[in-house]
Amino acid sequence: MAAFLRRIPLPALVTAAEDATGSKDGDRPSSGNGCLNSSDELIQNDGLAALATDLDETSDNSFCYHAIAIGDTVVGNLSSLIARSDAEGSNDGDGADARSSEWQTSFDAPVLTVTSNTSGTIIASATATHVSLLKGHDGSIIATRQITRSGDDLTATSPGLVFVSSSSSSNNNPQQSAMKDVLVVVCPVQGGEWDKNNVIVISNIDGEALNSSDAQRFREGATNMSIDALCFDTNAERDFIAATLIEGVFINDDAIRFFVAHKSGIISVYDYNIASKQCTFVTDDLFNQIGMGTWKYEEQLGMSIDTNNSRGGLFLVLAASNKSAEATSIGWINVLDLSIAANYPISTAGEKLLSLKPLRSNHPDECVVVAFSTKGTSTRMKRAESPKLFILQSLLGKVGSGCSQILFTVQTDPNVRAVEICSPPAMYASEAYSFRFASKFDGATPNVYKEFIPSEQGKVGTVHYLLSAKNDFDDAQHIITEELATCSSDDDVISTPIHKSLVWLWRCRHILSTWNKDNRASSCDEFQQSLRQLTFGAATGDDQFTENMIAAAEFMLHWPEKGSNSGNIEPSSVSLHDIQSTLSILCSEMKKVIDVLRSSPKHSYLEELNRKINSRLRAIQGLEYVTTLDGSQVHLNDAYLAVDSIDGLLSILVSQAAFRSAERLQKSEYGTSLTPDSISSAALRIPLRSDSTKFLPWLCDSVIPSLHIGHPKLDYIRAWACKAADFYDEEGIFNGIESSISLLKAVSNATTKLSVAMNSMSALPAQVVVAGDKNMHVTDESISASIHHRPSVLKVGIIRGRKIKQGRTFSAQRGGAQPPSCLDDLENIEYDCVEQKLNEATRLKRARELGMSKDCLTLSSYESKGDHYVVKELVKSDLIRTSLDPSTSAMVVDGVKQFSKDVHVDFDHAMLQFSIELGNSRKDDIPHYLHDAKRLAQWCDSPSVMCLIVLSMLQKALVSIQRPPDLSQIAHSAIEAATDDCTKSELKEAARLLSIDYLVRKYCGNGAQEYFRVVRANITIPVSCFAYSQIPSTLTSFRVFSLILRMAFDSSNMCVGMSTLTLC
């Protein structure tokens, strides 16, 4: 029997107004909070159309597997409704008992949420302000609690209800479970916001006792219930983020693991101990914990706990999206160790997911199943398609092609706007893959509730299990051809991709994934036979055969690099000849299908796919050609096996530093399709650690001559050369700066030759150009246009203008030229011209020969430092070298002077700047500074600069704490060499003050120096007072001191000083 949809009939509903006028069934329980029960006044026509007119059109009814909320009414015991409907349909007279067991309970406000425990013994419902517990067998209210204030603005949120039930509590297990049920209530608060204290936990719910008709047992069950506030302890480093959904599962007898989804898209995990009422923090970001930090939780889909695994596995089922990668994935996460158990990426182009729930597989020990729904997005030109439902089965713990498989597709009514899925509780007495769903319509049309019944067609899950987990193709083929042959539906509502062609597809995948290296001929024959079966079916126009033929071709495109179900192919199992043989077979079969399906909508895609296959085949043939010449072998784990075209092969050869092979490929018959763009793009993949002597012949004799001046790729090649030159010098590999110069010089010369050749061509008439290449059809107009757009080196401006912006140097790029996608690694390169970089490299090499250390400057930083910095560093180096060997002073200084002249830097000005910097850096060691500055002054050619350096020396000496050396001779020389009166006057004054300082330090000690400063206009008074206090009070000593003062001071100052002494 084929799978089918069974409609869930709803009873006639009671309105609150009608129930208030009188009740026929007066002994049914009622609540004191506006709860109304069944009445003899019923609404006909299922009560739905009339009731819908009284409801808000925007409200969505809630339902679970045991109850449905419609407006202000909860309808329960749905199994009885379905049984009654089936009995009435068969006219067997058994419908009366089923009718008596169904129930409905009405409230004085719309019911927003309804849920039940696993066994269905307890139903929980919530309005905007109250939550109620109902008995599962008759709907009578057990308890009601107010969760919000009636005056709050609650329009933005609805209460959240989540039952955490023991997996052993089920209809199949009548014994009471040791673990009682727990109800989690997420209360809405003012303004639609969420609060970390708005979660209530009702624990120790004994569903069997509370649903019992025994009053004593009911009373005991009600007394044992506990209600507590659940407060999540957050990580100290992160505040609590607003929660949107909570899901939980028992992990032992006393603990529940809660998964809390937040508005930000992250999921936090907490463990709650029922006995101690304590909540323990586990992790604040589940996606980061499982290595998917960029993924976010899909709020509209919710999340569920999958307890259907027969081995006791517990899985959190959810959908996550990666906005940056525009990808969505359904994942099963192990509840206990928070690891990924299974994952299925979904292509959601033009669609969005609506609902997601776990189901039970007919192989629950190794498979997990979900039902999800999608809906197309509408555009101005096209209305969105109605939602579709899919049943997906995945193998646990396995990855690869086919490990996840869509088993069924269900098409909904064209007027349906959304679908909500409800899965049966774990261990519930229902068929594998079955589920219920609500179809929601626009306007006042009420929801339609249906149940998917797989019936005998549910064996498609077994087929997928046999193919993907067991590789049992014969049994799978038997099930499809014998047992499922009669399970076909006449309508287009339910379909399955499980088709006999799927077996041949899996055979092809299995043969390729377990390639027999010892019997390659046999493997190749088996592959060809399986592929031909797909070809025969596709040639008949069968869409399923065509789809699986396409799947086989796509699998083969990435084999053996990625095309493996198990991923256990040995590196030496597959040879290039094997790949070439299988691709040749695939090309032949694809051509047969394309010739037959010319009118098929898939014809264009088949042609494009065949083009890719042929391109990959030619690339593998080219790879085999060059490796045969080289005498090398290519293994499975080599990057070569990823090639999909000759262009890609050339790039990989270059990236692997196989330059001779690249040149051979370029010159072979396979290289005829290579364009200058592809060749130059490959050149940009040269590894920076490659020896330039290996690739320069190919780069300069083959790549650059294939371009023209003004070609964007030429800019990128030159920029790459600059980057490589910097790298050689920075890392010191090969010959360091020598290799940098060789590379830059070779690229510069090749560019110059290209320019000369282009200028020569532009001088020739068009007829000569055409005669030189008979395969090129060129007209006079095209030649003139070509010449116009091919400027010479001078016109292009190889050394392009440079701009300075915010302290960063960059080059003006040619207008509109952007690097292609394959040059992502060059995004941050500044496009420096080769000639300028070559000039800098030459200067740097010479500076190092003159004594500058590599630590001071590298090629990459030369431009930012400048030539002036280089000269100063050379002067600094010379000071050190000449202090060790004074005899080399003249020779060393002459070399630096010549370098300064060549790089157009004023040597004397650089000396002055360096002397200033030297003085500022040696304030605590002035004697050593004076020693070095004296040599700097002697090296100067300019008298004015020499005088400035000496003046600075004299001023530094005056403030030195240590006694300075004798500077009288160099001071005298500077005074004699001074060319302007101002500098000469300053030198004389500084020399005179230094003489005074010398006498004061000699006869009065260093203490007197504290009273002596160059800037002081009258120093005789403090110095005289200090000297008088230090000398003995004898006439002879006083006369000696007076003599010293006469020698140092002029007559006027001396008079002031002596008079002061007299007064003292």
mmCIF file of N, CA, C and O in Angstrom, residues 28-37 105-108 132 140-144:
data_model
loop_
_atom_site.group_PDB
_atom_site.id
_atom_site.type_symbol
_atom_site.label_atom_id
_atom_site.label_comp_id
_atom_site.label_asym_id
_atom_site.label_seq_id
_atom_site.Cartn_x
_atom_site.Cartn_y
_atom_site.Cartn_z
ATOM 1 N N ARG A 28 -19.425 16.863 33.992
ATOM 2 C CA ARG A 28 -18.037 17.016 33.542
ATOM 3 C C ARG A 28 -17.374 18.094 34.380
ATOM 4 O O ARG A 28 -17.983 19.116 34.695
ATOM 5 N N PRO A 29 -16.125 17.994 34.728
ATOM 6 C CA PRO A 29 -15.462 19.001 35.578
ATOM 7 C C PRO A 29 -15.378 20.340 34.857
ATOM 8 O O PRO A 29 -15.242 20.409 33.642
ATOM 9 N N SER A 30 -15.427 21.396 35.573
ATOM 10 C CA SER A 30 -15.262 22.742 35.032
ATOM 11 C C SER A 30 -14.336 23.506 35.941
ATOM 12 O O SER A 30 -14.166 23.181 37.098
ATOM 13 N N SER A 31 -13.774 24.580 35.396
ATOM 14 C CA SER A 31 -12.816 25.342 36.187
ATOM 15 C C SER A 31 -13.478 26.556 36.758
ATOM 16 O O SER A 31 -14.446 27.080 36.235
ATOM 17 N N GLY A 32 -12.911 27.029 37.840
ATOM 18 C CA GLY A 32 -13.402 28.259 38.414
ATOM 19 C C GLY A 32 -12.827 29.475 37.752
ATOM 20 O O GLY A 32 -13.041 30.578 38.193
ATOM 21 N N ASN A 33 -12.065 29.315 36.691
ATOM 22 C CA ASN A 33 -11.413 30.436 36.015
ATOM 23 C C ASN A 33 -11.945 30.568 34.586
ATOM 24 O O ASN A 33 -11.218 30.699 33.632
ATOM 25 N N GLY A 34 -13.244 30.470 34.464
ATOM 26 C CA GLY A 34 -13.849 30.653 33.151
ATOM 27 C C GLY A 34 -13.748 29.447 32.272
ATOM 28 O O GLY A 34 -13.950 29.546 31.078
ATOM 29 N N CYS A 35 -13.441 28.260 32.804
ATOM 30 C CA CYS A 35 -13.360 27.060 31.983
ATOM 31 C C CYS A 35 -14.751 26.529 31.742
ATOM 32 O O CYS A 35 -15.508 26.312 32.677
ATOM 33 N N LEU A 36 -15.091 26.351 30.476
ATOM 34 C CA LEU A 36 -16.413 25.860 30.117
ATOM 35 C C LEU A 36 -16.270 24.540 29.404
ATOM 36 O O LEU A 36 -15.419 24.370 28.553
ATOM 37 N N ASN A 37 -17.170 23.580 29.709
ATOM 38 C CA ASN A 37 -17.094 22.272 29.117
ATOM 39 C C ASN A 37 -18.212 22.077 28.110
ATOM 40 O O ASN A 37 -18.947 23.007 27.765
ATOM 41 N N THR A 105 -12.385 21.252 25.875
ATOM 42 C CA THR A 105 -12.462 22.161 27.017
ATOM 43 C C THR A 105 -12.298 23.583 26.516
ATOM 44 O O THR A 105 -11.370 23.876 25.770
ATOM 45 N N SER A 106 -13.206 24.465 26.933
ATOM 46 C CA SER A 106 -13.182 25.853 26.475
ATOM 47 C C SER A 106 -12.742 26.777 27.599
ATOM 48 O O SER A 106 -12.972 26.512 28.786
ATOM 49 N N PHE A 107 -12.127 27.872 27.217
ATOM 50 C CA PHE A 107 -11.648 28.881 28.151
ATOM 51 C C PHE A 107 -12.251 30.231 27.793
ATOM 52 O O PHE A 107 -12.871 30.388 26.730
ATOM 53 N N ASP A 108 -12.056 31.189 28.663
ATOM 54 C CA ASP A 108 -12.637 32.507 28.418
ATOM 55 C C ASP A 108 -11.705 33.415 27.622
ATOM 56 O O ASP A 108 -11.936 34.606 27.511
ATOM 57 N N SER A 132 -2.758 26.225 32.243
ATOM 58 C CA SER A 132 -3.612 25.228 32.879
ATOM 59 C C SER A 132 -3.115 23.826 32.561
ATOM 60 O O SER A 132 -2.596 23.576 31.464
ATOM 61 N N SER A 140 -10.616 17.536 31.809
ATOM 62 C CA SER A 140 -10.944 18.327 32.996
ATOM 63 C C SER A 140 -9.684 18.999 33.527
ATOM 64 O O SER A 140 -8.582 18.460 33.443
ATOM 65 N N ILE A 141 -9.869 20.199 34.075
ATOM 66 C CA ILE A 141 -8.740 21.017 34.511
ATOM 67 C C ILE A 141 -8.242 20.555 35.871
ATOM 68 O O ILE A 141 -9.022 20.423 36.827
ATOM 69 N N ILE A 142 -6.943 20.320 35.945
ATOM 70 C CA ILE A 142 -6.305 19.919 37.192
ATOM 71 C C ILE A 142 -5.908 21.145 38.006
ATOM 72 O O ILE A 142 -6.165 21.224 39.207
ATOM 73 N N ALA A 143 -5.285 22.115 37.366
ATOM 74 C CA ALA A 143 -4.824 23.321 38.064
ATOM 75 C C ALA A 143 -4.652 24.435 37.061
ATOM 76 O O ALA A 143 -4.416 24.208 35.860
ATOM 77 N N THR A 144 -4.788 25.669 37.524
ATOM 78 C CA THR A 144 -4.595 26.860 36.694
ATOM 79 C C THR A 144 -3.765 27.857 37.470
ATOM 80 O O THR A 144 -3.952 28.036 38.677
#
